[in-house]
mmCIF file of C-alpha atoms and ligand atoms in Angstrom:
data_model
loop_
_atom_site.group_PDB
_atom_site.id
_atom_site.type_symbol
_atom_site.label_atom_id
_atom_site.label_comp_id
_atom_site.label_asym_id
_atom_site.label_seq_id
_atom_site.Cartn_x
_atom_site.Cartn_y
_atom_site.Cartn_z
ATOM 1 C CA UNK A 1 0.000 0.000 0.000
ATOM 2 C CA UNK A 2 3.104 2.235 0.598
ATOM 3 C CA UNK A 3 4.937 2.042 -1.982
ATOM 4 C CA UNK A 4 1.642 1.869 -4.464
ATOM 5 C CA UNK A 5 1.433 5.248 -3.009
ATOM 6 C CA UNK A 6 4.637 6.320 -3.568
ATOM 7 C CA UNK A 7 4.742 5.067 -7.168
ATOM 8 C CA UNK A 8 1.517 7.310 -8.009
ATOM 9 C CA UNK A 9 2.952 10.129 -6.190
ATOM 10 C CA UNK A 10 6.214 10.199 -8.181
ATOM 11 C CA UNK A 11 4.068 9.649 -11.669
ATOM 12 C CA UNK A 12 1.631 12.404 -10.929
ATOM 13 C CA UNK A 13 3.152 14.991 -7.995
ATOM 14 C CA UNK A 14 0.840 16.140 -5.890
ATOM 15 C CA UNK A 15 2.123 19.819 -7.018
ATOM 16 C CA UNK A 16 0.169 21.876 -10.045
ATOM 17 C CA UNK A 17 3.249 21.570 -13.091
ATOM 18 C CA UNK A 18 2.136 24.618 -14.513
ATOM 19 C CA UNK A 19 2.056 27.077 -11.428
ATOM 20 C CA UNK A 20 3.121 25.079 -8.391
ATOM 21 C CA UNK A 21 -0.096 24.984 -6.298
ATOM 22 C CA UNK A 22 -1.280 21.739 -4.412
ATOM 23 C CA UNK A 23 -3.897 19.870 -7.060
ATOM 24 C CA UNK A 24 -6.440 17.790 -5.811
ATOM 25 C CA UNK A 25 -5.810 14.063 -5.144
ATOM 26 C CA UNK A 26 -6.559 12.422 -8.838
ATOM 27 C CA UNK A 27 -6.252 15.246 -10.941
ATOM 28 C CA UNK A 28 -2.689 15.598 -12.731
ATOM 29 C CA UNK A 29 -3.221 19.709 -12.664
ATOM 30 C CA UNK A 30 -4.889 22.194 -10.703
ATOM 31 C CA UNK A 31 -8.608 23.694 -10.924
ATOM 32 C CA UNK A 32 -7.354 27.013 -11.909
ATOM 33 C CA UNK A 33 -5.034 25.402 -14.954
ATOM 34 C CA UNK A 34 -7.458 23.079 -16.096
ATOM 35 C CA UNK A 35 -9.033 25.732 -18.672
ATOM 36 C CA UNK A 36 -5.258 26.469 -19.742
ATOM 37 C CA UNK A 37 -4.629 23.091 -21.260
ATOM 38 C CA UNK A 38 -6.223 23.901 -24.129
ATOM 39 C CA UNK A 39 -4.477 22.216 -27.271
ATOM 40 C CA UNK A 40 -4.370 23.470 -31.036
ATOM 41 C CA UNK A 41 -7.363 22.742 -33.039
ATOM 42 C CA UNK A 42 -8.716 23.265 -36.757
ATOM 43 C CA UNK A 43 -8.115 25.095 -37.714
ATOM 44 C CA UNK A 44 -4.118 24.458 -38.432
ATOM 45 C CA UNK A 45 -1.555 24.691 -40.808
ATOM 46 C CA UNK A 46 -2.168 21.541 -43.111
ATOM 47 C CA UNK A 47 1.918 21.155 -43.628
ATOM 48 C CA UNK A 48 3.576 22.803 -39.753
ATOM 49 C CA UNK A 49 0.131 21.934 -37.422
ATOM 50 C CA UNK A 50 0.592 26.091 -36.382
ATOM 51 C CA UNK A 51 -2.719 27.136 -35.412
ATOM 52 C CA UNK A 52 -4.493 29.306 -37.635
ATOM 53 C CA UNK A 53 -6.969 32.336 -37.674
ATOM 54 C CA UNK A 54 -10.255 31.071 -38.198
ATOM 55 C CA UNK A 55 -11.603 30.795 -42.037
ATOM 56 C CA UNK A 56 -7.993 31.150 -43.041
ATOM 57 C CA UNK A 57 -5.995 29.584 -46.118
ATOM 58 C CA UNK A 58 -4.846 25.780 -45.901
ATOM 59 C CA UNK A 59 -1.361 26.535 -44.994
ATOM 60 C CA UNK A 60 0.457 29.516 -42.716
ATOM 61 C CA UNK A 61 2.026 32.405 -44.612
ATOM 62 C CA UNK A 62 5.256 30.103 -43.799
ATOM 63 C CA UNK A 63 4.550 27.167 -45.249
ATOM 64 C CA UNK A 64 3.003 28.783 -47.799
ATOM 65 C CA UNK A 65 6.115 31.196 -48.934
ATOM 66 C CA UNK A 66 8.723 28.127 -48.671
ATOM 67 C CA UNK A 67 8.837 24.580 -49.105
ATOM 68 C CA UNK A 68 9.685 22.012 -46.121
ATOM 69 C CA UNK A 69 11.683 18.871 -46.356
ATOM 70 C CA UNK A 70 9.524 17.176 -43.692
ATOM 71 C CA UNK A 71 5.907 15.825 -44.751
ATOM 72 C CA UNK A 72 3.976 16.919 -41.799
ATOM 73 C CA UNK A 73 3.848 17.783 -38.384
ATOM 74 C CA UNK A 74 1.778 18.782 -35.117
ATOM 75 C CA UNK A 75 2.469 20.598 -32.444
ATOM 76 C CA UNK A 76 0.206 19.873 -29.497
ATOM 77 C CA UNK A 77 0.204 23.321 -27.415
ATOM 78 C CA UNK A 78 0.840 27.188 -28.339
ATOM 79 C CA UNK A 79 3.638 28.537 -27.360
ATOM 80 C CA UNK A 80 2.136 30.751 -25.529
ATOM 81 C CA UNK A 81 0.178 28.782 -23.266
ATOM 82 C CA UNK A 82 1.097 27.594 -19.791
ATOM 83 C CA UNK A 83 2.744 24.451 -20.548
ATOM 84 C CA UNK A 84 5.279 26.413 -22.350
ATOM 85 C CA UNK A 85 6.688 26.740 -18.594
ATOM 86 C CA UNK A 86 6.720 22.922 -17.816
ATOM 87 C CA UNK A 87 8.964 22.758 -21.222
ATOM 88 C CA UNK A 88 11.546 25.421 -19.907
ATOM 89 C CA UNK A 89 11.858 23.641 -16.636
ATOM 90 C CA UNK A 90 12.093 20.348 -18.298
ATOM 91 C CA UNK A 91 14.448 22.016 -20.851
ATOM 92 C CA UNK A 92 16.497 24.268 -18.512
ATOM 93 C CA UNK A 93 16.035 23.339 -15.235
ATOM 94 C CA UNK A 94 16.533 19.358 -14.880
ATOM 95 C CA UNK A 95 13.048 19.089 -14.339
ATOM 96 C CA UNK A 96 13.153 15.929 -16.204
ATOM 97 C CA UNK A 97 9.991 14.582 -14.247
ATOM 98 C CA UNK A 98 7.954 17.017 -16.737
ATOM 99 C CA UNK A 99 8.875 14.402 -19.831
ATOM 100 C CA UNK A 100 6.071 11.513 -18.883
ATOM 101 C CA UNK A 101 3.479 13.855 -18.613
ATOM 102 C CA UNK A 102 4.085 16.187 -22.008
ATOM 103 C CA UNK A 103 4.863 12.492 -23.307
ATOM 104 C CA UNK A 104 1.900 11.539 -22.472
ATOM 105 C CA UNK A 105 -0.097 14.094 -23.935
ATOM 106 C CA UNK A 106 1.750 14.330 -27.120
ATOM 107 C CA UNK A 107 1.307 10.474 -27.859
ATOM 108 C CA UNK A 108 -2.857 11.108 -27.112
ATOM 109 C CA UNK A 109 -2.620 14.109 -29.246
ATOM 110 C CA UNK A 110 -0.557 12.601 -32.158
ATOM 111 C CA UNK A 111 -2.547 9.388 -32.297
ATOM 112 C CA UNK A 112 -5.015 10.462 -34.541
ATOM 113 C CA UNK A 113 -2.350 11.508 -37.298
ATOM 114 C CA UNK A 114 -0.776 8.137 -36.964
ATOM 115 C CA UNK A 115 -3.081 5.990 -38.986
ATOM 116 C CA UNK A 116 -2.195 8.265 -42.272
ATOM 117 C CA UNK A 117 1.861 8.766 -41.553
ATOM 118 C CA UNK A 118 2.224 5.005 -40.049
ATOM 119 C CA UNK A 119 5.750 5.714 -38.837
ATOM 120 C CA UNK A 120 8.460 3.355 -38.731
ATOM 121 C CA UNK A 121 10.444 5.002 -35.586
ATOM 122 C CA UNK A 122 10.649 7.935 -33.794
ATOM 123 C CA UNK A 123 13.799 9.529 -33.720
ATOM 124 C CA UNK A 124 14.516 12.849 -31.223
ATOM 125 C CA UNK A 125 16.234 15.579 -32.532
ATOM 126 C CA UNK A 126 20.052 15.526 -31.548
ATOM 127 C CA UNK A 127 22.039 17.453 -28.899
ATOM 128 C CA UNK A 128 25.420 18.311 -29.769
ATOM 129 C CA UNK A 129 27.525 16.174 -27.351
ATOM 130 C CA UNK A 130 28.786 18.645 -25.619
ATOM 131 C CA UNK A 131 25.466 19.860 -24.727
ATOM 132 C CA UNK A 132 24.207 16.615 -24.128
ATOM 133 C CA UNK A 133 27.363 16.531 -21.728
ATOM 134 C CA UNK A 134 26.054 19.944 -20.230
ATOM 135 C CA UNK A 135 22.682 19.068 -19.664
ATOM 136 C CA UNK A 136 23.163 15.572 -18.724
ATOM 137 C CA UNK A 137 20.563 14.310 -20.887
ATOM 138 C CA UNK A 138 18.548 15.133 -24.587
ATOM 139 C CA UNK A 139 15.007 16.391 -23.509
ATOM 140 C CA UNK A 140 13.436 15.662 -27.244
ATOM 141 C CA UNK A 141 15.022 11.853 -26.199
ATOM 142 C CA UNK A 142 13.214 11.534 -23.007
ATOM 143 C CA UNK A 143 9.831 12.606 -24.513
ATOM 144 C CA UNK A 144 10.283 10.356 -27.495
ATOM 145 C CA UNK A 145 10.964 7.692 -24.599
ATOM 146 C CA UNK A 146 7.902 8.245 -23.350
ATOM 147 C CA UNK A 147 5.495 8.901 -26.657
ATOM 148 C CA UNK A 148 7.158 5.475 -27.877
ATOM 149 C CA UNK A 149 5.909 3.804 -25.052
ATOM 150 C CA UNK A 150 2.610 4.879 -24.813
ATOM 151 C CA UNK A 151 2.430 4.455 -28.792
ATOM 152 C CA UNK A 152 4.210 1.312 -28.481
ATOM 153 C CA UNK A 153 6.318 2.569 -31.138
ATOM 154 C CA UNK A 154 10.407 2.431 -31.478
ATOM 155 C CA UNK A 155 12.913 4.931 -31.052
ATOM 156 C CA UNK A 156 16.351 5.515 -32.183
ATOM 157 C CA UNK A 157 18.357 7.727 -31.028
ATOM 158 C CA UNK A 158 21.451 6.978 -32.314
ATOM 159 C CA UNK A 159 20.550 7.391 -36.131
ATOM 160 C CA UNK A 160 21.425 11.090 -36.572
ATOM 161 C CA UNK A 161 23.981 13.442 -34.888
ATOM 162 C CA UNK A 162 24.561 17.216 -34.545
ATOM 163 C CA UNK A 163 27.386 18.416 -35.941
ATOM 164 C CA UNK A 164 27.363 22.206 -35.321
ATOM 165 C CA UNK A 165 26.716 23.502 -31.583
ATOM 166 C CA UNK A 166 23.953 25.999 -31.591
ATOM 167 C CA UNK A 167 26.123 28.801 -29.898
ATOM 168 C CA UNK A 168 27.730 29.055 -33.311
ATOM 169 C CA UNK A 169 24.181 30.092 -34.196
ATOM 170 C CA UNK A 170 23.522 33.359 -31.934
ATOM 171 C CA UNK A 171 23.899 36.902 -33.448
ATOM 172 C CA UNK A 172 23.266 35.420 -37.218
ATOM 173 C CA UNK A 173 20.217 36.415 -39.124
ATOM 174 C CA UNK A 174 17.742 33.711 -40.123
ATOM 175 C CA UNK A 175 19.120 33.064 -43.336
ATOM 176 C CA UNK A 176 22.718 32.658 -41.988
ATOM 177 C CA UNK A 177 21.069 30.438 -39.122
ATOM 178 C CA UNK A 178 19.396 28.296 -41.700
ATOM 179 C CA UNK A 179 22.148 27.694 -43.929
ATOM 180 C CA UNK A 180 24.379 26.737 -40.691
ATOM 181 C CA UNK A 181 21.462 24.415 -39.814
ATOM 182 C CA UNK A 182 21.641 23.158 -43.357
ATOM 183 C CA UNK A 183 24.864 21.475 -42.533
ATOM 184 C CA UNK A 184 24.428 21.017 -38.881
ATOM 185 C CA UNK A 185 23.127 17.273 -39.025
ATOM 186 C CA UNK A 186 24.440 14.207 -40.272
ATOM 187 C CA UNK A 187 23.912 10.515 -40.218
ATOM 188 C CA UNK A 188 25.698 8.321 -37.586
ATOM 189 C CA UNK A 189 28.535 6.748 -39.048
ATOM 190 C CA UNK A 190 27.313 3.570 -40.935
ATOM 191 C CA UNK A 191 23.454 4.301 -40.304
ATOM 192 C CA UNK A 192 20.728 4.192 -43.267
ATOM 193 C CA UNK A 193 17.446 5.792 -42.905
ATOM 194 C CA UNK A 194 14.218 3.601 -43.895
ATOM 195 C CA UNK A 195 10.518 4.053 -43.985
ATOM 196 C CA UNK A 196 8.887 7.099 -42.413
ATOM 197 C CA UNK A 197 10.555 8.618 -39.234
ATOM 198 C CA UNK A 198 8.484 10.712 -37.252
ATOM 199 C CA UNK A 199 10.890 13.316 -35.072
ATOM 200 C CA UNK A 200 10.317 14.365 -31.890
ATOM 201 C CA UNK A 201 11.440 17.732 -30.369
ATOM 202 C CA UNK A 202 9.918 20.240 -27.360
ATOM 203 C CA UNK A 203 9.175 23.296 -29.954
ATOM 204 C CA UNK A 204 8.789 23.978 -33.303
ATOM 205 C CA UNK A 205 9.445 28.078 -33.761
ATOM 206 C CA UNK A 206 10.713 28.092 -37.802
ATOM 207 C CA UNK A 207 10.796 24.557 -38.124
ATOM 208 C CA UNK A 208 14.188 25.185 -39.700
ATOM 209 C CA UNK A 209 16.202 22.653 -37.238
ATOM 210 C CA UNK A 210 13.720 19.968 -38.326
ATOM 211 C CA UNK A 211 13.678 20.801 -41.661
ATOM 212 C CA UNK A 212 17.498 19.895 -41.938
ATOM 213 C CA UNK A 213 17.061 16.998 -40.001
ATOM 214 C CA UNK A 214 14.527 15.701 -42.331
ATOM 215 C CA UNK A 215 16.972 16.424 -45.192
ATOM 216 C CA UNK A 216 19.537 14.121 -44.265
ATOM 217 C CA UNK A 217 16.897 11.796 -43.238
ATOM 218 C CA UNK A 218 15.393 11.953 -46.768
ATOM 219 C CA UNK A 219 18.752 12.033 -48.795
ATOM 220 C CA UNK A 220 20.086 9.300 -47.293
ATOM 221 C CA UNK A 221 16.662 6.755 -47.394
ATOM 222 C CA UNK A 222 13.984 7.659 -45.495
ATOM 223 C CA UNK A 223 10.594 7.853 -47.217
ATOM 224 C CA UNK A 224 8.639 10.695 -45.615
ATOM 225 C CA UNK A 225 9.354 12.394 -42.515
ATOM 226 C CA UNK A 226 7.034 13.865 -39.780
ATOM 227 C CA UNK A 227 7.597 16.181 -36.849
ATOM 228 C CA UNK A 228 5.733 16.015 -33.511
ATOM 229 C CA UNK A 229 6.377 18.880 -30.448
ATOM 230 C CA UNK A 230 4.790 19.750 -27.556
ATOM 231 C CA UNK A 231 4.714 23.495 -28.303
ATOM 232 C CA UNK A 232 4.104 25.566 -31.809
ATOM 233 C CA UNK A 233 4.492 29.004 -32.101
ATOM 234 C CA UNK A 234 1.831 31.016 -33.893
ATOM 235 C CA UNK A 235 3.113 34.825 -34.648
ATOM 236 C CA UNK A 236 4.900 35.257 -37.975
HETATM 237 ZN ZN1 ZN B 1 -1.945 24.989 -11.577
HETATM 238 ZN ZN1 ZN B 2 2.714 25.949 -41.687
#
């Protein structure tokens, strides 16, 4: 009886992750965040998953001024909303608790989606290794840990690396970021993509890191690429 205890406690802390308060015994958040879990709907961008103004075109003025490599992707929260904090902590602050539950709700969010893509394997996006060495672990691996398992779906993590460290990319422009994204990826020595590959990553802002990720993906065998996040910006 303990220990059953204990092992529900540790899944679902008795603390609110969005703002901290105590939540109710049961409930994963608090009264006052229920109303702020509120995940994108339609409509959204039929190529990113950004939400869109109502009665708006098909696509975002994004995805409609460039093409992607990747097929498709969703993002399951704004960026804006509350859980955008249980990302930074998870992100930032070793709060790697935070991983099972926005892995929880991006498998039940991407599930529908998965009878068209049928992925293969999920792969996280990289960390360089000396971030990885930083941080102590890759926060896009621990949430494709835990989407895998609730989708009882593989990952691999070890099929591509990063090359380039993103400091290299602070003070450039976007274009200068993208083309030093462009080359910032590459297969692991010896590894062949195959079949579709749906990545996994905490936020999708331009969509240009997984865009170059898909490109090696695609140019060395995969067939189509998808993208999954738990947050998705919406201003342009
Ligand atoms: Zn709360
Ligand atoms: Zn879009």
């Amino acid at each position: 009886m303990y220990i059953a205890k204990y092992i529900v406690d540790a899944l679902y802390p008795p603390s609110c992750p969005l703002c901290g308060r105590l939540t109710e015994k049961g409930s994963v958040v608090c009264v006052r965040c229920k109303d702020k879990l509120r995940v994108v709907g339609d409509p959204r961008c039929m190529r990113c998953g950004r939400p869109l103004p109502a009665e708006s075109e098909d696509y975002c003025p994004d995805c409609q001024s460039m093409r992607h490599w990747f097929d498709q992707g969703v993002g399951v929260f704004p960026y804006q909303s509350a859980v955008r904090r249980m990302v930074m902590d998870l992100k930032f602050r070793g709060k790697t608790v935070n991983a099972r539950l926005l892995g929880r709700w991006m498998a039940a969010y991407v599930k529908p989606e998965l009878v068209r893509w049928r992925p293969d394997v999920l792969v996280p996006v990289p960390l360089h290794p000396r971030k990885l060495r930083q941080r102590g672990y890759n926060q896009a691996e621990l949430l494709a840990a835990r989407v895998g398992a609730d989708l009882g779906q593989p990952v691999d993590s070890r099929l591509v690396r990063r090359k380039n460290s993103t400091e290299a990319q602070m003070g450039l422009g976007r274009l200068a970021r993208q083309r030093n994204l462009e080359r910032a990826f590459a297969m692991v020595k010896d590894r062949k993509a195959d079949g579709n590959i749906l990545l996994v990553d905490d936020i999708y802002t331009t969509g240009s890191t997984v865009d170059a990720i898909a490109r090696v993906l695609k140019e060395n065998g995969a067939q189509n690429v998808y993208v999954l996040t738990v947050c998705i910006g919406s201003d342009f």
